[in-house]
Short mmCIF file of C-alpha atoms in Angstrom, two decimals:
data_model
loop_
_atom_site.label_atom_id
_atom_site.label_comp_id
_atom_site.label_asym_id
_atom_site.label_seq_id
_atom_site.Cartn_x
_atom_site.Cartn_y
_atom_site.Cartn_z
CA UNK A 1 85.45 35.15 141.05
CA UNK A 2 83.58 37.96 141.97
CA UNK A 3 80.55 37.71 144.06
CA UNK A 4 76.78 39.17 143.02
CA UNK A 5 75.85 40.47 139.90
CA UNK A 6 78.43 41.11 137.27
CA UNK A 7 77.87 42.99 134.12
CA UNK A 8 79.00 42.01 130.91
CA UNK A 9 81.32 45.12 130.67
CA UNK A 10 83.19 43.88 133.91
CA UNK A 11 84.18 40.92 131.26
CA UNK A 12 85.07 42.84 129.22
CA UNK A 13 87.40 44.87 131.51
CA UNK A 14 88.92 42.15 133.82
CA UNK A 15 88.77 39.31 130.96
CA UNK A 16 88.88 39.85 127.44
CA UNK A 17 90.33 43.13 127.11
CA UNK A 18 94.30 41.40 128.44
CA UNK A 19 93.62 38.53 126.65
CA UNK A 20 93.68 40.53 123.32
CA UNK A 21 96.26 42.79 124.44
CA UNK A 22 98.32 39.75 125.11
CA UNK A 23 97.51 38.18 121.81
CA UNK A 24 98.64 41.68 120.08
CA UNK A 25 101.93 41.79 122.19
CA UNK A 26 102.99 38.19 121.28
CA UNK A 27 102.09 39.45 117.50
CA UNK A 28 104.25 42.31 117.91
CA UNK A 29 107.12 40.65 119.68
CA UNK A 30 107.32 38.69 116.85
CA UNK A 31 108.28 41.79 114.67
CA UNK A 32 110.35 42.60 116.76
CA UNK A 33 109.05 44.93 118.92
CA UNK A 34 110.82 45.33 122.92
CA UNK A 35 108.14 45.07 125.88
CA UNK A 36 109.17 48.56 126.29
CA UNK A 37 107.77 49.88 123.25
CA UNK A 38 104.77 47.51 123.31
CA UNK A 39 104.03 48.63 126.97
CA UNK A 40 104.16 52.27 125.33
CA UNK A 41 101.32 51.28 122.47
CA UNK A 42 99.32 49.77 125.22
CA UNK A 43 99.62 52.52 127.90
CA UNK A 44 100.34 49.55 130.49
CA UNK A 45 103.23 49.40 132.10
CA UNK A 46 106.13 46.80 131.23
CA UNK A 47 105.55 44.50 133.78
CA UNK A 48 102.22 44.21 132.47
CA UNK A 49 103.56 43.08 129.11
CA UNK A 50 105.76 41.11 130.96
CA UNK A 51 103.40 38.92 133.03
CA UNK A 52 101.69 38.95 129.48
CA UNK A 53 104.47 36.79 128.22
CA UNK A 54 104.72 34.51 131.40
CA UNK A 55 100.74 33.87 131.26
CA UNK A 56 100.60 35.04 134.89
CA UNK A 57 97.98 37.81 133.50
CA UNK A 58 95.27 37.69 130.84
CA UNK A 59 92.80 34.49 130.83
CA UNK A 60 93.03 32.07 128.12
CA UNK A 61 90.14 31.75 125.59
CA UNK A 62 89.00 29.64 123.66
CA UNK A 63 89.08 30.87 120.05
CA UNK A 64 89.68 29.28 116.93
CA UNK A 65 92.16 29.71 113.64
CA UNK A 66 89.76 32.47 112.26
CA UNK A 67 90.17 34.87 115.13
CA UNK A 68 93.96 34.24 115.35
CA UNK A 69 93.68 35.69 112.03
CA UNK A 70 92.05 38.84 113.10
CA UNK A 71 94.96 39.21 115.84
CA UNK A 72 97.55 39.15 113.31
CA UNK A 73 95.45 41.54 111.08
CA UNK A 74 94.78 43.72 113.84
CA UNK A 75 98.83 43.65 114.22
CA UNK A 76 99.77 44.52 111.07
CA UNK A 77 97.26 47.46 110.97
CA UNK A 78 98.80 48.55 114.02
CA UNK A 79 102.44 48.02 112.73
CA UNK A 80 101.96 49.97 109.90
CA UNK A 81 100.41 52.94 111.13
CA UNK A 82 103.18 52.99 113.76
CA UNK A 83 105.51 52.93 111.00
CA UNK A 84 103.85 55.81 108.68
CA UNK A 85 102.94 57.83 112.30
CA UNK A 86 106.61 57.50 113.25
CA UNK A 87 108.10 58.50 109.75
CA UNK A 88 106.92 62.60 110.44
CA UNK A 89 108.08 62.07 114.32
CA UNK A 90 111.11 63.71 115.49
CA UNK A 91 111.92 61.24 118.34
CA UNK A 92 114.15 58.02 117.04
CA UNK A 93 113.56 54.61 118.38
CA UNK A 94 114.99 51.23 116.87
CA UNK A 95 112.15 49.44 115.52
CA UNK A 96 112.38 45.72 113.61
CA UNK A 97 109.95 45.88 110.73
CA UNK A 98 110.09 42.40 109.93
CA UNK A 99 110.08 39.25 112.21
CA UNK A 100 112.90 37.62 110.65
CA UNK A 101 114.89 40.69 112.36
CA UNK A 102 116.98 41.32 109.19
CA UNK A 103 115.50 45.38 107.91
CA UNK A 104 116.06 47.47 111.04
CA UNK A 105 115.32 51.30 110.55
CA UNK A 106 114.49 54.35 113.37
CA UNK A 107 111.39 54.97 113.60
CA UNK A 108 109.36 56.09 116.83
CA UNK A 109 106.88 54.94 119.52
CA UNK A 110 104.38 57.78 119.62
CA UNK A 111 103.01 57.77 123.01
CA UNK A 112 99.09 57.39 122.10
CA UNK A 113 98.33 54.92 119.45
CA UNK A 114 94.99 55.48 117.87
CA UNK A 115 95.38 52.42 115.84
CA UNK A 116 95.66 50.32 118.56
CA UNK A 117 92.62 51.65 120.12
CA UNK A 118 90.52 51.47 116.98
CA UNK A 119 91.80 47.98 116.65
CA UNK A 120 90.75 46.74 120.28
CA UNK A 121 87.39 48.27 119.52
CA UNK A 122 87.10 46.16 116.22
CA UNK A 123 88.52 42.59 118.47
CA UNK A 124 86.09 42.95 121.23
CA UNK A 125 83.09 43.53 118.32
CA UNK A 126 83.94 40.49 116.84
CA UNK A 127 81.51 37.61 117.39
CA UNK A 128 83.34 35.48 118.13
CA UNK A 129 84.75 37.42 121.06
CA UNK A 130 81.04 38.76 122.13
CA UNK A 131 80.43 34.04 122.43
CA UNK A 132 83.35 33.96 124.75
CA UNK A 133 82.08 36.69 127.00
CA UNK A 134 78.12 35.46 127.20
CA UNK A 135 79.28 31.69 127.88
CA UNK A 136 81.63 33.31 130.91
CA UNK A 137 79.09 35.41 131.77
CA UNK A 138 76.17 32.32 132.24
CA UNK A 139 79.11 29.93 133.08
CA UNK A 140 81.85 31.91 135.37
CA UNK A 141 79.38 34.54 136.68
CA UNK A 142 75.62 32.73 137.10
CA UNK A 143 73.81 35.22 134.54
CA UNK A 144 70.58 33.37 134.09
CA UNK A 145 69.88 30.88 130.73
CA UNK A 146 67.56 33.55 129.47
CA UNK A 147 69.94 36.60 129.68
CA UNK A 148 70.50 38.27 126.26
CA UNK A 149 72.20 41.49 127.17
CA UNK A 150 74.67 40.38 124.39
CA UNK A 151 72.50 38.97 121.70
CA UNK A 152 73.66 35.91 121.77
CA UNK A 153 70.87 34.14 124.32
CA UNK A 154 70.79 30.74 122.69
CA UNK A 155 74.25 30.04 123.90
#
């Protein structure tokens, strides 16, 4: 834990921000995806993605069924613009559309994924995500009760 004042952004940054990219990776994985390619979408390297996988990086939260939901939407959004993206790409890379591993086609891994980005934007807006990071931010990090940089004071 840090010492002195942190700023809800530094959450954001050091907390919730690999906990969503691990959420998405496990998402992908599951369609098949190599940590390669996912390490590509995510500009991280692959032992990022890799210590993703082993849980020896990105915090557990607490979130319910709901925002699982929003993962694998947010993974499917991301799937299929890497899909449509790839289809007027000249580079070939193996891809498994579904998860059951059966429909394999080339498509490629472009090397900036806006959909990812937009999609990590849309995660961290999420309410639910904004709770988690004001009760670490009073809890983990001292802010005081009345703090209500996010909005969400009461909690």
């Amino acid at each position: 834990m840090k010492k002195g004042l942190v700023y809800p952004q530094e959450i954001i940054v050091w907390y919730i921000l690999p906990f969503l990219r691990r959420e998405i990776s496990i998402e992908l994985k599951k369609n098949g995806f190599e940590q390669k390619k996912i390490a590509k979408i995510f500009g991280v390297s692959r032992a990022a993605i890799s210590q993703y996988f082993s849980d020896k990086r990105a915090q557990s939260l607490k979130v319910g069924g709901d925002f699982k939901a929003e993962i694998e939407k947010s993974s499917k959004k991301i799937i299929k613009d890497i899909v449509r993206d790839a289809k007027n790409s000249s580079r070939n890379v193996r891809l498994c559309l579904d998860s059951q591993g059966s429909k394999k086609k080339n498509f490629s891994v472009l090397d900036y994924n806006k959909s990812f980005e937009s999609e990590m934007q849309r995660l961290v807006n999420l309410p639910e995500i904004k709770i988690q990071m004001c009760k670490m931010h009073k809890g983990e990090f001292g802010a005081p009760e009345e703090c209500n940089i996010c909005g969400f004071g009461g909690i």
